[in-house]
């Protein structure tokens, strides 16, 4: 019980000081769990990141669950993840409440119109960062082009394109395609 | 109560299918705003800015924000819980039952096609972010012909976008300082009109 409370408090602190999620959290985790406490090894942390990127959801959450699970089993996994989510939850709830209250003011509307420009830059950066590891050959480029065309013309299609269906279908396609390719060799 | 359950289920789905980190939740939020009407496309663009400027993971923060503007604090709790629960469950299964999950051929094969598809989804929702930023929605609705289309373009925002992109390539400031700069530019040059 004391162990779980400690896990919760450590992750509460990490959640409060991590800006930018996933990768930004790496040095903090390194210091807290490898250098200061020795609860996990360097290799384990690297593994958690590798697997955390292949499991659904946000990487920061996945890695938190891994560390919690290592230290305190299944309850540890839950406790550390909830700990990580606590501080951001409070901050966002306060901010969202005040933004709603002030959103009709011209100053606030102009400020947000400016901030949205910054968000565009952020999206461009995210795409270019992901592009290198994902679109590696002709087939992956074709998948990209096909899905993008499908989404871009969604308004004209008689059915709606759900992102969940795209994710599921592309995963199945990847498995089938790679299997055929290996068999052909 | 039923509404909160619905909110929880929708975000559970997002948490289960959004693979590849925070920004991967973006296409799902757009799809959700289109078919539920709980929040607008502009709300989503604002959420990204707030989610990235506050502590925590961007995907979770966006879920909290979306839940809050839909149904207050209970809504924020339902959506946040919905988003993180699939992650916790899958990670606990992988950590305790499956060894070498990411070395598995099946997983690798799935990701071979999943990654480019995820980027395509992100690009498509990026277009929505661009259109709420760079186009004036009132003017585009009544736009006919090319000259009306160019008048609907938000030139100030476009020019500032190019400057901002160059600046963040050149200077390694934190994201929050760029947000502050953008907000100031938006107020001084009146981007919303």
CSV table of C-alpha atoms in Angstrom, one decimal:
chain,number,residue,atom,x,y,z
A,1,UNK,CA,0.0,0.0,0.0
A,2,UNK,CA,2.8,2.4,0.9
A,3,UNK,CA,4.6,1.3,-2.2
A,4,UNK,CA,1.6,2.2,-4.4
A,5,UNK,CA,1.2,5.6,-2.7
A,6,UNK,CA,4.8,6.3,-3.4
A,7,UNK,CA,4.4,5.3,-7.0
A,8,UNK,CA,1.4,7.6,-7.3
A,9,UNK,CA,3.2,10.6,-5.8
A,10,UNK,CA,6.3,10.1,-8.0
A,11,UNK,CA,4.2,10.0,-11.2
A,12,UNK,CA,2.1,12.9,-10.0
A,13,UNK,CA,5.3,14.9,-9.9
A,14,UNK,CA,6.4,13.6,-13.3
A,15,UNK,CA,3.1,14.5,-14.9
A,16,UNK,CA,3.3,18.0,-13.5
A,17,UNK,CA,6.7,18.8,-15.0
A,18,UNK,CA,6.5,17.0,-18.3
A,19,UNK,CA,5.8,19.3,-21.2
A,20,UNK,CA,5.3,17.7,-24.6
A,21,UNK,CA,4.6,14.1,-23.5
A,22,UNK,CA,6.4,10.9,-24.7
A,23,UNK,CA,10.0,11.7,-25.6
A,24,UNK,CA,10.2,14.8,-23.5
A,25,UNK,CA,9.6,12.5,-20.5
A,26,UNK,CA,12.6,10.3,-21.2
A,27,UNK,CA,15.3,12.3,-19.3
A,28,UNK,CA,12.9,12.7,-16.3
A,29,UNK,CA,12.2,9.0,-16.1
A,30,UNK,CA,15.9,8.3,-16.5
A,31,UNK,CA,16.8,10.4,-13.6
A,32,UNK,CA,13.9,9.3,-11.3
A,33,UNK,CA,14.0,5.5,-11.9
A,34,UNK,CA,17.5,4.6,-13.1
A,35,UNK,CA,19.8,7.1,-11.5
A,36,UNK,CA,18.1,7.9,-8.2
A,37,UNK,CA,16.1,4.8,-7.4
A,38,UNK,CA,17.6,2.0,-9.5
A,39,UNK,CA,14.1,0.5,-10.0
A,40,UNK,CA,14.6,-0.3,-13.7
A,41,UNK,CA,17.6,-0.7,-16.0
A,42,UNK,CA,18.6,1.4,-19.0
A,43,UNK,CA,17.7,-1.5,-21.3
A,44,UNK,CA,14.3,-1.9,-19.7
A,45,UNK,CA,13.4,1.8,-20.3
A,46,UNK,CA,14.5,1.6,-23.9
A,47,UNK,CA,12.3,-1.5,-24.3
A,48,UNK,CA,9.3,0.2,-22.7
A,49,UNK,CA,9.6,3.0,-25.3
A,50,UNK,CA,10.0,0.6,-28.2
A,51,UNK,CA,6.9,-1.4,-27.1
A,52,UNK,CA,5.0,1.7,-25.9
A,53,UNK,CA,5.1,3.0,-29.5
A,54,UNK,CA,3.6,-0.2,-30.8
A,55,UNK,CA,0.7,-0.4,-28.3
A,56,UNK,CA,-2.4,1.7,-28.7
A,57,UNK,CA,-2.7,5.1,-27.0
A,58,UNK,CA,-0.3,7.8,-25.9
A,59,UNK,CA,3.3,6.8,-25.4
A,60,UNK,CA,3.8,8.6,-22.1
A,61,UNK,CA,0.9,6.7,-20.6
A,62,UNK,CA,2.1,3.4,-21.9
A,63,UNK,CA,5.6,3.9,-20.5
A,64,UNK,CA,4.1,4.9,-17.1
A,65,UNK,CA,2.0,1.7,-17.0
A,66,UNK,CA,5.1,-0.4,-17.8
A,67,UNK,CA,7.2,1.2,-15.0
A,68,UNK,CA,4.3,0.9,-12.5
A,69,UNK,CA,3.8,-2.7,-13.5
A,70,UNK,CA,7.4,-3.5,-13.0
A,71,UNK,CA,7.5,-2.0,-9.5
A,72,UNK,CA,4.0,-2.8,-8.2
A,73,UNK,CA,2.4,-5.4,-10.5
A,74,UNK,CA,-1.0,-4.7,-12.0
A,75,UNK,CA,-2.2,-2.3,-9.3
A,76,UNK,CA,1.1,-0.5,-9.8
A,77,UNK,CA,0.4,0.0,-13.5
A,78,UNK,CA,-2.9,1.6,-12.7
A,79,UNK,CA,-1.7,3.8,-9.9
A,80,UNK,CA,1.3,5.2,-11.8
A,81,UNK,CA,-0.8,6.0,-14.9
A,82,UNK,CA,-3.4,7.7,-12.8
A,83,UNK,CA,-0.7,9.6,-11.0
A,84,UNK,CA,0.7,10.8,-14.3
A,85,UNK,CA,-2.7,12.0,-15.5
A,86,UNK,CA,-3.7,13.8,-12.3
A,87,UNK,CA,-1.9,17.2,-12.6
A,88,UNK,CA,-2.5,17.8,-16.3
A,89,UNK,CA,-6.2,16.9,-15.7
A,90,UNK,CA,-6.5,19.7,-13.1
A,91,UNK,CA,-4.6,22.2,-15.2
A,92,UNK,CA,-6.7,21.5,-18.4
A,93,UNK,CA,-10.0,21.6,-16.5
A,94,UNK,CA,-9.2,25.0,-15.0
A,95,UNK,CA,-8.0,26.4,-18.3
A,96,UNK,CA,-10.9,25.1,-20.3
A,97,UNK,CA,-13.3,26.6,-17.8
A,98,UNK,CA,-11.7,30.0,-18.0
A,99,UNK,CA,-11.3,29.9,-21.8
A,100,UNK,CA,-15.0,29.2,-22.3
A,101,UNK,CA,-15.9,32.1,-20.0
A,102,UNK,CA,-13.7,34.6,-22.0
A,103,UNK,CA,-14.0,33.2,-25.5
A,104,UNK,CA,-16.4,35.9,-26.7
A,105,UNK,CA,-13.9,38.7,-26.0
A,106,UNK,CA,-12.3,40.0,-29.2
A,107,UNK,CA,-8.8,39.9,-27.6
A,108,UNK,CA,-9.2,36.2,-26.7
A,109,UNK,CA,-10.5,35.4,-30.2
A,110,UNK,CA,-7.6,37.2,-31.9
A,111,UNK,CA,-5.1,35.5,-29.6
A,112,UNK,CA,-6.5,32.1,-30.5
A,113,UNK,CA,-6.5,32.9,-34.1
A,114,UNK,CA,-2.8,33.6,-33.7
A,115,UNK,CA,-2.2,30.5,-31.7
A,116,UNK,CA,-3.8,28.3,-34.4
A,117,UNK,CA,-1.1,29.5,-36.8
A,118,UNK,CA,1.4,28.0,-34.3
A,119,UNK,CA,-0.6,24.8,-34.3
A,120,UNK,CA,-0.3,24.5,-38.1
A,121,UNK,CA,3.4,24.7,-37.7
A,122,UNK,CA,3.2,22.0,-35.0
A,123,UNK,CA,1.3,19.7,-37.3
A,124,UNK,CA,3.8,20.2,-40.2
A,125,UNK,CA,6.6,19.3,-37.8
A,126,UNK,CA,4.8,16.2,-36.6
A,127,UNK,CA,4.2,15.0,-40.1
A,128,UNK,CA,7.8,15.6,-41.3
A,129,UNK,CA,9.2,13.9,-38.2
A,130,UNK,CA,7.0,10.8,-38.7
A,131,UNK,CA,7.5,10.7,-42.4
A,132,UNK,CA,11.1,9.5,-42.3
A,133,UNK,CA,10.3,6.3,-40.3
A,134,UNK,CA,7.1,5.5,-42.1
A,135,UNK,CA,7.2,6.1,-45.8
A,136,UNK,CA,10.2,4.1,-46.7
A,137,UNK,CA,9.4,2.5,-50.1
A,138,UNK,CA,6.9,2.5,-52.9
A,139,UNK,CA,4.3,0.4,-51.1
A,140,UNK,CA,4.3,2.6,-48.0
A,141,UNK,CA,4.0,5.6,-50.2
A,142,UNK,CA,1.1,4.1,-52.0
A,143,UNK,CA,-0.6,3.4,-48.7
A,144,UNK,CA,-0.1,7.0,-47.6
A,145,UNK,CA,-1.4,8.4,-50.9
A,146,UNK,CA,-4.4,6.1,-50.9
A,147,UNK,CA,-5.5,6.8,-47.4
A,148,UNK,CA,-4.9,10.5,-47.8
A,149,UNK,CA,-6.9,10.6,-51.0
A,150,UNK,CA,-9.7,8.7,-49.3
A,151,UNK,CA,-9.8,11.1,-46.3
A,152,UNK,CA,-9.5,14.3,-48.5
A,153,UNK,CA,-12.4,13.2,-50.6
A,154,UNK,CA,-14.5,12.0,-47.7
A,155,UNK,CA,-17.0,14.7,-48.1
A,156,UNK,CA,-17.8,13.5,-51.7
A,157,UNK,CA,-18.0,9.8,-50.8
A,158,UNK,CA,-21.4,8.1,-50.1
A,159,UNK,CA,-19.9,6.6,-46.9
A,160,UNK,CA,-17.9,8.1,-44.0
A,161,UNK,CA,-14.3,7.2,-43.5
A,162,UNK,CA,-13.7,6.3,-39.8
A,163,UNK,CA,-10.1,6.6,-38.6
A,164,UNK,CA,-10.6,3.4,-36.6
A,165,UNK,CA,-11.5,1.5,-39.7
A,166,UNK,CA,-8.5,2.9,-41.5
A,167,UNK,CA,-6.2,1.8,-38.7
A,168,UNK,CA,-7.7,-1.7,-38.5
A,169,UNK,CA,-7.7,-2.2,-42.3
A,170,UNK,CA,-4.1,-1.0,-42.8
A,171,UNK,CA,-2.8,-3.2,-40.0
A,172,UNK,CA,-4.5,-6.2,-41.7
A,173,UNK,CA,-3.2,-5.1,-45.1
A,174,UNK,CA,0.4,-4.9,-43.7
A,175,UNK,CA,0.2,-8.4,-42.3
A,176,UNK,CA,-1.2,-9.9,-45.5
A,177,UNK,CA,1.2,-8.0,-47.8
A,178,UNK,CA,4.4,-8.8,-45.9
A,179,UNK,CA,3.3,-12.4,-45.7
A,180,UNK,CA,2.7,-12.7,-49.5
A,181,UNK,CA,6.0,-10.9,-50.1
A,182,UNK,CA,7.9,-13.4,-48.0
A,183,UNK,CA,6.2,-16.3,-49.6
A,184,UNK,CA,7.1,-15.0,-53.1
A,185,UNK,CA,10.8,-15.0,-52.2
B,1,UNK,CA,-25.3,9.5,-16.9
B,2,UNK,CA,-26.0,7.8,-20.2
B,3,UNK,CA,-24.2,10.8,-21.9
B,4,UNK,CA,-21.1,10.3,-19.8
B,5,UNK,CA,-21.1,6.6,-20.7
B,6,UNK,CA,-21.3,7.5,-24.4
B,7,UNK,CA,-18.4,10.0,-23.9
B,8,UNK,CA,-16.4,7.3,-22.2
B,9,UNK,CA,-17.1,4.7,-25.0
B,10,UNK,CA,-16.1,7.2,-27.7
B,11,UNK,CA,-12.8,8.0,-26.1
B,12,UNK,CA,-12.2,4.3,-25.3
B,13,UNK,CA,-12.4,3.7,-29.0
B,14,UNK,CA,-9.9,6.6,-29.6
B,15,UNK,CA,-7.5,5.2,-27.0
B,16,UNK,CA,-7.7,1.8,-28.6
B,17,UNK,CA,-7.2,2.8,-32.2
B,18,UNK,CA,-4.9,5.9,-32.0
B,19,UNK,CA,-1.5,4.3,-32.4
B,20,UNK,CA,1.7,6.3,-32.6
B,21,UNK,CA,1.6,8.9,-29.8
B,22,UNK,CA,-0.3,12.1,-29.0
B,23,UNK,CA,-0.9,13.6,-32.4
B,24,UNK,CA,-2.5,10.3,-33.6
B,25,UNK,CA,-5.5,11.3,-31.6
B,26,UNK,CA,-6.1,14.3,-33.8
B,27,UNK,CA,-7.9,12.6,-36.7
B,28,UNK,CA,-10.2,10.8,-34.2
B,29,UNK,CA,-11.1,14.1,-32.6
B,30,UNK,CA,-12.0,15.6,-36.0
B,31,UNK,CA,-14.1,12.5,-36.8
B,32,UNK,CA,-15.8,12.8,-33.4
B,33,UNK,CA,-16.5,16.5,-33.8
B,34,UNK,CA,-18.1,15.8,-37.2
B,35,UNK,CA,-20.4,13.0,-36.2
B,36,UNK,CA,-21.3,14.0,-32.7
B,37,UNK,CA,-21.3,17.8,-32.9
B,38,UNK,CA,-20.0,18.0,-29.3
B,39,UNK,CA,-17.3,20.5,-30.3
B,40,UNK,CA,-16.3,22.3,-33.5
B,41,UNK,CA,-13.3,22.0,-35.8
B,42,UNK,CA,-12.0,25.3,-34.4
B,43,UNK,CA,-12.3,23.9,-30.9
B,44,UNK,CA,-10.1,21.1,-31.9
B,45,UNK,CA,-7.4,23.4,-33.2
B,46,UNK,CA,-7.6,25.4,-30.0
B,47,UNK,CA,-7.3,22.2,-28.0
B,48,UNK,CA,-4.0,21.3,-29.6
B,49,UNK,CA,-2.5,24.6,-28.6
B,50,UNK,CA,-3.7,24.3,-25.0
B,51,UNK,CA,-2.8,20.6,-24.8
B,52,UNK,CA,0.7,21.2,-26.0
B,53,UNK,CA,1.3,24.2,-23.8
B,54,UNK,CA,0.3,22.5,-20.5
B,55,UNK,CA,2.1,19.7,-18.7
B,56,UNK,CA,1.3,16.1,-19.6
B,57,UNK,CA,0.8,14.1,-22.7
B,58,UNK,CA,-0.8,16.0,-25.6
B,59,UNK,CA,-3.3,13.1,-26.5
B,60,UNK,CA,-4.6,12.8,-22.9
B,61,UNK,CA,-4.8,16.6,-22.6
B,62,UNK,CA,-6.9,16.9,-25.7
B,63,UNK,CA,-9.2,14.2,-24.4
B,64,UNK,CA,-9.6,16.1,-21.1
B,65,UNK,CA,-10.3,19.3,-22.9
B,66,UNK,CA,-12.8,17.8,-25.3
B,67,UNK,CA,-14.6,16.1,-22.4
B,68,UNK,CA,-14.6,19.3,-20.4
B,69,UNK,CA,-16.2,21.4,-23.1
B,70,UNK,CA,-18.7,18.7,-23.7
B,71,UNK,CA,-19.9,17.9,-20.2
B,72,UNK,CA,-17.8,19.8,-17.6
B,73,UNK,CA,-15.7,18.0,-14.9
B,74,UNK,CA,-17.6,14.7,-15.1
B,75,UNK,CA,-17.2,14.8,-18.9
B,76,UNK,CA,-13.4,15.4,-18.6
B,77,UNK,CA,-13.1,12.5,-16.2
B,78,UNK,CA,-15.1,10.2,-18.5
B,79,UNK,CA,-13.1,11.1,-21.6
B,80,UNK,CA,-9.7,10.9,-19.9
B,81,UNK,CA,-10.5,7.6,-18.3
B,82,UNK,CA,-11.8,6.3,-21.6
B,83,UNK,CA,-8.7,7.3,-23.4
B,84,UNK,CA,-6.1,5.9,-21.0
B,85,UNK,CA,-7.9,2.6,-20.0
B,86,UNK,CA,-7.2,0.7,-23.3
B,87,UNK,CA,-3.5,1.7,-23.0
B,88,UNK,CA,-3.3,0.4,-19.5
B,89,UNK,CA,-5.0,-2.8,-20.3
B,90,UNK,CA,-3.0,-3.6,-23.4
B,91,UNK,CA,0.3,-2.6,-21.7
B,92,UNK,CA,-0.4,-4.8,-18.7
B,93,UNK,CA,-1.2,-7.8,-21.0
B,94,UNK,CA,1.9,-7.2,-23.0
B,95,UNK,CA,4.1,-6.7,-20.0
B,96,UNK,CA,2.9,-9.7,-18.1
B,97,UNK,CA,2.0,-12.2,-20.8
B,98,UNK,CA,3.9,-11.5,-24.1
B,99,UNK,CA,7.6,-11.5,-24.3
B,100,UNK,CA,9.3,-9.5,-27.1
B,101,UNK,CA,6.1,-8.0,-28.3
B,102,UNK,CA,7.7,-5.5,-30.6
B,103,UNK,CA,10.0,-8.1,-32.1
B,104,UNK,CA,7.0,-10.1,-33.1
B,105,UNK,CA,6.6,-10.5,-36.9
B,106,UNK,CA,2.9,-10.0,-36.9
B,107,UNK,CA,3.3,-6.7,-35.0
B,108,UNK,CA,6.1,-5.6,-37.3
B,109,UNK,CA,4.1,-6.4,-40.4
B,110,UNK,CA,1.0,-4.6,-39.1
B,111,UNK,CA,3.1,-1.5,-38.4
B,112,UNK,CA,4.7,-1.5,-41.9
B,113,UNK,CA,1.3,-0.4,-43.3
B,114,UNK,CA,-0.1,1.2,-40.2
B,115,UNK,CA,2.5,4.0,-40.0
B,116,UNK,CA,2.0,5.5,-43.4
B,117,UNK,CA,-1.8,5.2,-42.9
B,118,UNK,CA,-1.5,7.0,-39.6
B,119,UNK,CA,0.5,9.9,-41.3
B,120,UNK,CA,-2.1,10.1,-44.0
B,121,UNK,CA,-4.8,10.5,-41.3
B,122,UNK,CA,-2.7,13.1,-39.6
B,123,UNK,CA,-2.2,15.0,-42.9
B,124,UNK,CA,-5.9,15.0,-43.6
B,125,UNK,CA,-6.8,16.4,-40.2
B,126,UNK,CA,-3.9,18.9,-40.7
B,127,UNK,CA,-5.8,20.2,-43.6
B,128,UNK,CA,-8.8,20.9,-41.3
B,129,UNK,CA,-6.4,22.8,-38.9
B,130,UNK,CA,-5.1,24.8,-41.9
B,131,UNK,CA,-8.6,25.6,-43.2
B,132,UNK,CA,-9.9,26.9,-39.9
B,133,UNK,CA,-6.8,29.0,-39.5
B,134,UNK,CA,-6.2,30.3,-43.0
B,135,UNK,CA,-9.8,30.6,-44.3
B,136,UNK,CA,-12.5,32.9,-43.0
B,137,UNK,CA,-15.5,30.6,-42.6
B,138,UNK,CA,-18.2,33.3,-43.1
B,139,UNK,CA,-16.6,34.5,-46.3
B,140,UNK,CA,-16.0,31.0,-47.8
B,141,UNK,CA,-19.6,30.1,-47.3
B,142,UNK,CA,-20.7,32.8,-49.7
B,143,UNK,CA,-17.7,32.6,-52.0
B,144,UNK,CA,-18.3,32.2,-55.7
B,145,UNK,CA,-15.5,32.4,-58.2
B,146,UNK,CA,-11.8,32.9,-57.8
B,147,UNK,CA,-11.8,36.4,-56.5
B,148,UNK,CA,-14.3,35.6,-53.7
B,149,UNK,CA,-12.1,32.6,-52.8
B,150,UNK,CA,-8.9,34.8,-52.5
B,151,UNK,CA,-10.8,37.3,-50.4
B,152,UNK,CA,-11.7,34.5,-48.0
B,153,UNK,CA,-8.0,33.7,-47.4
B,154,UNK,CA,-6.6,35.0,-44.1
B,155,UNK,CA,-3.5,36.6,-45.6
B,156,UNK,CA,-2.2,37.9,-42.2
B,157,UNK,CA,-2.3,34.4,-40.8
B,158,UNK,CA,-0.7,32.9,-43.8
B,159,UNK,CA,2.2,35.3,-43.8
B,160,UNK,CA,2.7,34.9,-40.1
B,161,UNK,CA,2.7,31.1,-40.6
B,162,UNK,CA,5.6,31.3,-43.0
B,163,UNK,CA,7.6,33.6,-40.6
B,164,UNK,CA,6.8,31.4,-37.6
B,165,UNK,CA,7.9,28.2,-39.4
B,166,UNK,CA,11.2,29.8,-40.4
B,167,UNK,CA,11.7,31.1,-36.8
B,168,UNK,CA,11.2,27.8,-35.1
B,169,UNK,CA,13.6,26.1,-37.5
B,170,UNK,CA,16.2,28.8,-36.6
B,171,UNK,CA,15.6,29.2,-32.9
B,172,UNK,CA,15.3,26.3,-30.4
B,173,UNK,CA,12.8,28.0,-28.1
B,174,UNK,CA,10.2,26.1,-26.2
B,175,UNK,CA,6.8,25.6,-27.7
B,176,UNK,CA,5.2,27.7,-25.0
B,177,UNK,CA,7.2,30.8,-26.0
B,178,UNK,CA,6.1,30.3,-29.7
B,179,UNK,CA,2.5,30.1,-28.5
B,180,UNK,CA,2.9,33.3,-26.5
B,181,UNK,CA,4.4,35.0,-29.6
B,182,UNK,CA,1.6,33.8,-31.8
B,183,UNK,CA,-1.1,35.0,-29.4
B,184,UNK,CA,0.6,38.4,-29.3
B,185,UNK,CA,0.7,38.6,-33.1
B,186,UNK,CA,-2.9,37.5,-33.3
B,187,UNK,CA,-4.0,40.3,-30.9
B,188,UNK,CA,-1.8,43.0,-32.5
B,189,UNK,CA,-2.7,42.2,-36.1
B,190,UNK,CA,-6.3,41.1,-35.4
B,191,UNK,CA,-6.1,37.7,-37.1
B,192,UNK,CA,-9.8,36.8,-36.4
B,193,UNK,CA,-11.2,39.6,-38.7
